[in-house]
Structures are given as C-alpha cells and as structure tokens.
Short mmCIF file of C-alpha atoms and ligand atoms in Angstrom, two decimals:
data_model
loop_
_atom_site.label_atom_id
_atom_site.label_comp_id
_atom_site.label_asym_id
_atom_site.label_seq_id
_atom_site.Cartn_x
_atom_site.Cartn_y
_atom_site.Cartn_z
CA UNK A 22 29.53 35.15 30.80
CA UNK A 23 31.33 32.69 33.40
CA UNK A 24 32.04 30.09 31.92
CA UNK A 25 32.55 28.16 34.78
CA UNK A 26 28.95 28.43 36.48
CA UNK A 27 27.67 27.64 32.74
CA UNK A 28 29.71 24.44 33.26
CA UNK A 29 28.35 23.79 36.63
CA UNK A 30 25.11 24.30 35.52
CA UNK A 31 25.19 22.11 32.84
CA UNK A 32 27.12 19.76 34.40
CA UNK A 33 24.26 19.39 36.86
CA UNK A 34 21.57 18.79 33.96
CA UNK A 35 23.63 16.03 32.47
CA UNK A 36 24.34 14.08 35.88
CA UNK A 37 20.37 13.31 35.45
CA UNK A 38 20.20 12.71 31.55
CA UNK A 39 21.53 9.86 29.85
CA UNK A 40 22.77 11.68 26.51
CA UNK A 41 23.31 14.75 24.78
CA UNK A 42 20.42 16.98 23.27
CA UNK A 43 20.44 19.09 19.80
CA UNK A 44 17.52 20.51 19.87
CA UNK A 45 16.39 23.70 22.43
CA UNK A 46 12.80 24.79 22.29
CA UNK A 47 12.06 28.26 23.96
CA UNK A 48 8.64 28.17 25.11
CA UNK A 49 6.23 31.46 24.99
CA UNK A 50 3.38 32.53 27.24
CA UNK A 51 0.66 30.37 27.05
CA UNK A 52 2.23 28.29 24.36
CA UNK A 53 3.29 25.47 26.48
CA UNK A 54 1.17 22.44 25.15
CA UNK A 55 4.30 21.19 23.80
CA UNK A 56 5.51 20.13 27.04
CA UNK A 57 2.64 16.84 26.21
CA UNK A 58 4.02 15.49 23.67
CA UNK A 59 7.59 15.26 24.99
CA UNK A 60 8.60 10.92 25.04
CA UNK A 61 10.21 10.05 28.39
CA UNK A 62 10.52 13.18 30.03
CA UNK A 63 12.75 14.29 32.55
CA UNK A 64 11.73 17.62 34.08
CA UNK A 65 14.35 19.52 35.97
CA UNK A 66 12.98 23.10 37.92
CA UNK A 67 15.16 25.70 37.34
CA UNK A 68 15.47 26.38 40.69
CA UNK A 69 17.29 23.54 41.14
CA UNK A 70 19.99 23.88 39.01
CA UNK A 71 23.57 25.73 39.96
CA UNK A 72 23.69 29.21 39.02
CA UNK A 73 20.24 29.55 37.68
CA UNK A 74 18.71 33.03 37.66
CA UNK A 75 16.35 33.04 40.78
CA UNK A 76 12.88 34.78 39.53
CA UNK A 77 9.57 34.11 40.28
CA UNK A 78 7.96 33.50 36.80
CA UNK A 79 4.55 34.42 37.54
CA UNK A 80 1.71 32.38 35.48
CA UNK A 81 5.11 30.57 33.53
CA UNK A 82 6.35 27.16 34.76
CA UNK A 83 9.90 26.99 35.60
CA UNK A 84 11.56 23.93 34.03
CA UNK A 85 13.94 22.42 32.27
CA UNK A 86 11.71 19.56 30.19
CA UNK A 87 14.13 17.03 28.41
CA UNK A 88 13.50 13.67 26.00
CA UNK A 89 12.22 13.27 22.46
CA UNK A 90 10.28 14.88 19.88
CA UNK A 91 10.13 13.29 16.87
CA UNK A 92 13.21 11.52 17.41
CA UNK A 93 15.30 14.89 18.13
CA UNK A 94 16.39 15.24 21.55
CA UNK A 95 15.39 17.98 23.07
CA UNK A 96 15.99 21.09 25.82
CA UNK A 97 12.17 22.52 27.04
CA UNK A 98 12.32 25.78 28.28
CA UNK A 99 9.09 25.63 29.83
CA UNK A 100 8.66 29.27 31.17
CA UNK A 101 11.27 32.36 30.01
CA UNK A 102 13.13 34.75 31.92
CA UNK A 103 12.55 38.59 30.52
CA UNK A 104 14.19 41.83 31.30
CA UNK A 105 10.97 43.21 32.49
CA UNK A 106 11.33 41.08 35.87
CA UNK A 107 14.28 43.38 36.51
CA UNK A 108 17.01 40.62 35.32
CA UNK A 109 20.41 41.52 33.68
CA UNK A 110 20.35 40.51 30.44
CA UNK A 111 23.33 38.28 31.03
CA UNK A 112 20.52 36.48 33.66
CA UNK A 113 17.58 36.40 30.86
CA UNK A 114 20.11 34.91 28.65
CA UNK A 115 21.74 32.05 30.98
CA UNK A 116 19.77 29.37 29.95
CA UNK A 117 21.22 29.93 26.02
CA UNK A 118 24.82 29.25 27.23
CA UNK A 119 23.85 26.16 29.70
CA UNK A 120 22.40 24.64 26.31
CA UNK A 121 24.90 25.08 24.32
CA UNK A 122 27.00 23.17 26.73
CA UNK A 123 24.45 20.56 26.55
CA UNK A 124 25.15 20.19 22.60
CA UNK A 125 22.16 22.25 21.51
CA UNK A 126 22.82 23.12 17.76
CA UNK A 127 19.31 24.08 16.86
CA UNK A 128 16.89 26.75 18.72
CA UNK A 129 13.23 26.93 18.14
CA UNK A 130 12.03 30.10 19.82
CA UNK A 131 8.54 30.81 20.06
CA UNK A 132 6.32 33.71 21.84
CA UNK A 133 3.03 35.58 22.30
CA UNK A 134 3.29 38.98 20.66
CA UNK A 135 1.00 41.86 19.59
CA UNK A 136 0.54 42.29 15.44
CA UNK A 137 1.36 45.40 13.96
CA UNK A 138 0.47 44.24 10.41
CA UNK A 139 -2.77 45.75 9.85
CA UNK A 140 -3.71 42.27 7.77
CA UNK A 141 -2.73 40.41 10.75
CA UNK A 142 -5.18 38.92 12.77
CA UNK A 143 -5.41 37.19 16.59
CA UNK A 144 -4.28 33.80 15.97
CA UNK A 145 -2.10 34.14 13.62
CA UNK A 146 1.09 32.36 13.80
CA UNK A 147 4.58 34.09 12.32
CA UNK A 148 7.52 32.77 11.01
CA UNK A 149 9.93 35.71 12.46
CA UNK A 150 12.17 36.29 9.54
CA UNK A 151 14.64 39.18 11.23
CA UNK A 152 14.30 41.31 14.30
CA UNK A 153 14.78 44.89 15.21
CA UNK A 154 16.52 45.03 19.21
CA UNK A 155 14.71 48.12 20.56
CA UNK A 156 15.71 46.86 23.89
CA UNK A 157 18.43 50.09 24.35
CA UNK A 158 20.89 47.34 25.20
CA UNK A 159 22.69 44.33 24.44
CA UNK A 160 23.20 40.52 25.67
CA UNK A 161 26.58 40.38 25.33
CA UNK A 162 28.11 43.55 26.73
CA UNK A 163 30.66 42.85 28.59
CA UNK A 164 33.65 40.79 28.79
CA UNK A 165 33.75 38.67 25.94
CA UNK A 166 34.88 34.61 26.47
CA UNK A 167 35.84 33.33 23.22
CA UNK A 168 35.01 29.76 24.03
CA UNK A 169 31.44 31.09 23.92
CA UNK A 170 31.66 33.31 20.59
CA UNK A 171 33.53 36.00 18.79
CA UNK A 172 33.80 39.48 20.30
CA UNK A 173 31.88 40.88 17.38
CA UNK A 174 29.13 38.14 15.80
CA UNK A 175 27.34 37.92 12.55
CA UNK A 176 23.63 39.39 12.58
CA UNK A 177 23.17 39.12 8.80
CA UNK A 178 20.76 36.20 9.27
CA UNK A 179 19.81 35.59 12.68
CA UNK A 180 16.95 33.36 11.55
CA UNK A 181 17.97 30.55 9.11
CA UNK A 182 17.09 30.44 6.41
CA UNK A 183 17.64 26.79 6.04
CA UNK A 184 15.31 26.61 8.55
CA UNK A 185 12.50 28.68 7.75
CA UNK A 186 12.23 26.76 4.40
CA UNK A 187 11.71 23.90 5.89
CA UNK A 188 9.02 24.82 8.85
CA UNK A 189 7.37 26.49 5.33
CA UNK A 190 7.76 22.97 3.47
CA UNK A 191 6.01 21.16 6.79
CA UNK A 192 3.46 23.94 6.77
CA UNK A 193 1.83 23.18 4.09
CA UNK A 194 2.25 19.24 4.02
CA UNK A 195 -0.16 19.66 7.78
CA UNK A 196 -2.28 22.68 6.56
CA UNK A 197 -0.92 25.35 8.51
CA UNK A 198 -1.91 28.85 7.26
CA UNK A 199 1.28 31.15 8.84
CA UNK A 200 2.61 34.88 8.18
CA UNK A 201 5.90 35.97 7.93
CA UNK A 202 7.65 39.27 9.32
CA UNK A 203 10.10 41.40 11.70
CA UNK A 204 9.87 40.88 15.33
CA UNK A 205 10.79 44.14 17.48
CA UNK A 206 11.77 43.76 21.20
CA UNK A 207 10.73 46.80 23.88
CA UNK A 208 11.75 45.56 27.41
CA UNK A 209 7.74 46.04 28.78
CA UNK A 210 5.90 45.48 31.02
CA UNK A 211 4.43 48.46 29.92
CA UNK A 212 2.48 48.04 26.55
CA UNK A 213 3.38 50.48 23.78
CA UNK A 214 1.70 53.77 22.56
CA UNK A 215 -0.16 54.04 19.58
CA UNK A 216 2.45 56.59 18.53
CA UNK A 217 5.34 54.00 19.21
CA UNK A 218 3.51 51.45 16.95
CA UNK A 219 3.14 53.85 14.19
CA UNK A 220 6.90 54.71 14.78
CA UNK A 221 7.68 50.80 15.06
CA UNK A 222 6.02 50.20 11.74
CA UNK A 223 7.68 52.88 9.96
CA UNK A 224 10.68 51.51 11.05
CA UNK A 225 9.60 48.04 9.26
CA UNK A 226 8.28 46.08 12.37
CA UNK A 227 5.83 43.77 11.59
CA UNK A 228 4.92 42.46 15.17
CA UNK A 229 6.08 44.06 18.76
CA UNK A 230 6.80 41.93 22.25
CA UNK A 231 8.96 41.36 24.70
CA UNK A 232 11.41 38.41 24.43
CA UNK A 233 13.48 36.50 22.07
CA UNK A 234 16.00 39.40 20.78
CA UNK A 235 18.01 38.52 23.49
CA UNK A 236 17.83 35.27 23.38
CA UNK A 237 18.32 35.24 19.66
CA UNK A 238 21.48 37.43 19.66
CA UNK A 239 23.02 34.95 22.05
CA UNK A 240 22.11 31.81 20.68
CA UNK A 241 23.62 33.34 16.95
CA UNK A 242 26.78 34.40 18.82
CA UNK A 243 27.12 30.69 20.38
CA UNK A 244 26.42 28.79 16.53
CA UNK A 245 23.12 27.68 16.51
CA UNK A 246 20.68 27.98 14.02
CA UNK A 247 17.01 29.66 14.95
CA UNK A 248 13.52 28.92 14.10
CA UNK A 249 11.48 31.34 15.53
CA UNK A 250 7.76 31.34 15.50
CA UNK A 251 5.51 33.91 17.18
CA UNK A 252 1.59 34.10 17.73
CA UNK A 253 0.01 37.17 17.57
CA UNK A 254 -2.63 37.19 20.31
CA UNK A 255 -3.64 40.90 19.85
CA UNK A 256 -3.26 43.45 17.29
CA UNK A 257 -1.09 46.56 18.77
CA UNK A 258 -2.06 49.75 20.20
CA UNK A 259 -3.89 51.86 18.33
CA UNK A 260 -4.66 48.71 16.16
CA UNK A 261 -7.08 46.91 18.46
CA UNK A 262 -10.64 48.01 19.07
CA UNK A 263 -10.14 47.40 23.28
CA UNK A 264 -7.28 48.22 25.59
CA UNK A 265 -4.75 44.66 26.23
CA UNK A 266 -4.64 42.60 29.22
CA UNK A 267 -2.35 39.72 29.60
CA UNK A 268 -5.37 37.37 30.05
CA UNK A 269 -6.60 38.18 26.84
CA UNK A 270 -3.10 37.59 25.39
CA UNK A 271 -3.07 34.13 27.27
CA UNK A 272 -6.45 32.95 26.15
CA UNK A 273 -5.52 33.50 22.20
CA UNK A 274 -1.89 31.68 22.76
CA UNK A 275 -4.21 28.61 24.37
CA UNK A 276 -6.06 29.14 21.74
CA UNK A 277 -3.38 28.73 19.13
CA UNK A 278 -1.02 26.56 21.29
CA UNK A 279 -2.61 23.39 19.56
CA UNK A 280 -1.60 24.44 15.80
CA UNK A 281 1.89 25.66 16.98
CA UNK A 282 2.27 22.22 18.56
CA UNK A 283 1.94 20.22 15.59
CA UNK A 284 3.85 22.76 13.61
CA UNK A 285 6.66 22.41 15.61
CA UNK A 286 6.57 18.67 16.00
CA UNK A 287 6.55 17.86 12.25
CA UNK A 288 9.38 20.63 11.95
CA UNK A 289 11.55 18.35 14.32
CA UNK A 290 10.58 15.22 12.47
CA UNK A 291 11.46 16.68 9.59
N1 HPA B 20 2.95 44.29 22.80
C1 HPA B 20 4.02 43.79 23.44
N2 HPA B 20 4.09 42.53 23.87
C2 HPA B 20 3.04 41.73 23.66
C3 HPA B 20 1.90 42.19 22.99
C4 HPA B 20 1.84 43.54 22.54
O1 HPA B 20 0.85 44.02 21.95
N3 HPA B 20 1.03 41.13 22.94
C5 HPA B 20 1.64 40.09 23.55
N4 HPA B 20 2.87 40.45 23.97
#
C-alpha cells in the first residue's frame, strides 16, 4: 500500500475533525441505522477525499460519518467497497489503512450474510468468531510497507477475544439473543450453489457473504482489535424454501438494524 496517498488521505479527514478517533465501525447492507445515533457528526463523502477508491456503491451511502458514540470517538463507514464491483483488493481495503492513520485501534465490522447453520434463522445476529478467506486471494499481496505491518501477520485470532466477551457481557445486560460462528468470504455477486454450501459447511462455515475477510485480514495486519457482528438475512442455498434477492436481504437487515444498533452502542459504552 502507498503510504503516502494513505497519508494524504487521512491528512485530508483530519484538516476537518478536531481530534483523533479509536473507534472504526464498518457498516453492512442495510445495517446503517447507526449512522442516527452518532453526537455531532461530521460526514465526509468518500468521493471527496484524496485517493479514495472511485465506485459507485449502488443502494450504499458513501461516507465517512465521524463524532461520538457512547463517548468513543468514532470512524462510520457508511457504505463498503467489495471485490464484486471489480475493485483490487488493495482498493476494497483503503479505507482500513486511512483509519489507522486516524488512530483507529478498535474495528467493529458488521454485515448482511446468508446462514448456513441449519438452526439459524432470518434475523439472527452473529458474533463472527473466525473466518475462512475463500476469496482465491489476498489483501496484502504485494509489496509489503512495514510501517503498515509485518510481511507475514498473525491470523491465530483475528476476532478478539477480549472483545467478543465483552459484546457477550452487554448482550445479555440489554436482552440480546445472538449466535456465534465462522464467517466464509466468496467474492459474489453471484450467490452460491447448494453444492458449494454443503461443501462450505463441511469445511466448518457457519454463515457465507461477501465482505469483511478482507477487511479483517488488513485491519489484524495494521494492530487493531475486531468485533465483528453479522445478520443473517436469509438462510443459504439449498437451505431456504425461495430463491434470494438482494431486496429480501435488505428488508431483514432493516429489520434487524434496530437490535444491532443498540448492541453496538452499549458495546462502545462499555
Ligand atoms: N450468500 C452470500 N452473501 C449473502 C447472502 C448469501 O446467502 N445473504 C446476504 N449476503
């Protein structure tokens, strides 16, 4: 990555904030309620900033949302960049490396995603306790800048655990019923086969979709720690009774945004 448009980039951001931020929050489709209850918000469009990957992020917002969540400061991704729009992954994955120039130390990553669980159900939210990168590639190929990361990082717990007990602790102060399991990352757009998610689950996925590997493998090779929380809006192919559409997938992550909301809100005031 060049470090030198990251620097630009961020150096952009902070010339309209007035202090650092710890906290990033990746925002998933249709789960973009959060974007409410953000205190003094600053919103910066992504196409405004140096160096940010041009893509038309159809049905996602682009922005940059910053301010306060229960008193953390935080980075809004409201609307993701995924490899399905034809991006390099070095271009999905920009955003990562502009917030960790920011002082992002912490990553909340959330997203809409179909169960393969078969006692998973449509609204369900998951606490994503490892992934499996069926992506057939990887973030950080290429040149490697060491004042980014190591050449080789750590995947041994790419979700913290530190992390997870705690959104489990705030769970079930508010209430919150949640699962936990492995993500698995295709690239899309296509949906999957039944025959893939029977392959999937053999391989010990317990949800499939199309983001947050990449984001995750960057954001562990740059230090931070990551919460990531998805909502399964449909159960998989071969699992569901009727073939998926992306409104369907849209209208359960509305449906769920509210829960995942608080969730995450008491998480960061915790
Ligand atoms: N598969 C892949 N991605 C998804 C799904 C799914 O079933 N649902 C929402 N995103």
């Amino acid at each position: 990555m060049n470090y030198e448009a990251v620097r630009e980039s961020a150096d952009y951001i902070l010339s309209k904030l007035k202090g650092k931020t710890d906290t990033g929050i990746i925002l998933g489709s249709g789960l973009g309620g959060l974007v409410d209850v953000i205190e003094d918000p600053v919103v910066i469009p992504y196409g405004e900033i140096p160096h940010f990957p041009k893509a038309t992020l159809a049905g996602h917002a682009g922005n940059f949302v910053f301010g306060k969540i229960g008193g953390r400061r935080v980075a809004v991704m409201q609307g993701r960049f995924h490899c399905y729009q034809g991006l390099g992954m070095d271009q999905v994955t920009y955003p990562l490396y502009v917030m960790k120039l920011l002082g992002v130390s912490d990553l909340v990553i959330t997203n809409a995603c179909g169960g393969i669980r078969k006692d998973f159900r449509p609204g369900d939210l998951m606490i994503i306790t490892d992934f499996i990168n069926m992506l057939g590639t990887n973030p950080l190929i290429g040149d490697n800048d060491e004042r980014f990361g190591v050449r080789f990082p750590d995947m041994s717990e790419p979700y913290s655990h530190e992390l997870i007990a705690l959104a489990e602790k705030c769970a079930a102060s508010c209430g919150i019923s949640y699962q936990k399991g492995v993500y698995l990352a295709t690239t899309g757009p296509s949906y999957e086969t039944a025959a893939e998610i029977r392959a999937f689950r053999t391989l010990g996925a317990d949800a499939v979709g199309m983001s947050t590997v990449p984001e995750t493998i960057v954001a562990r090779y740059l230090g931070m720690k990551v919460l990531g929380i998805a909502c399964i809006t449909n159960m998989a192919t071969g699992l569901a009774r009727e073939p998926h559409t992306h409104e369907e997938v849209l209208r359960i992550a509305d449906e769920s945004s509210a829960r995942l909301c608080r969730w995450v809100t008491d998480i960061l005031k915790a």
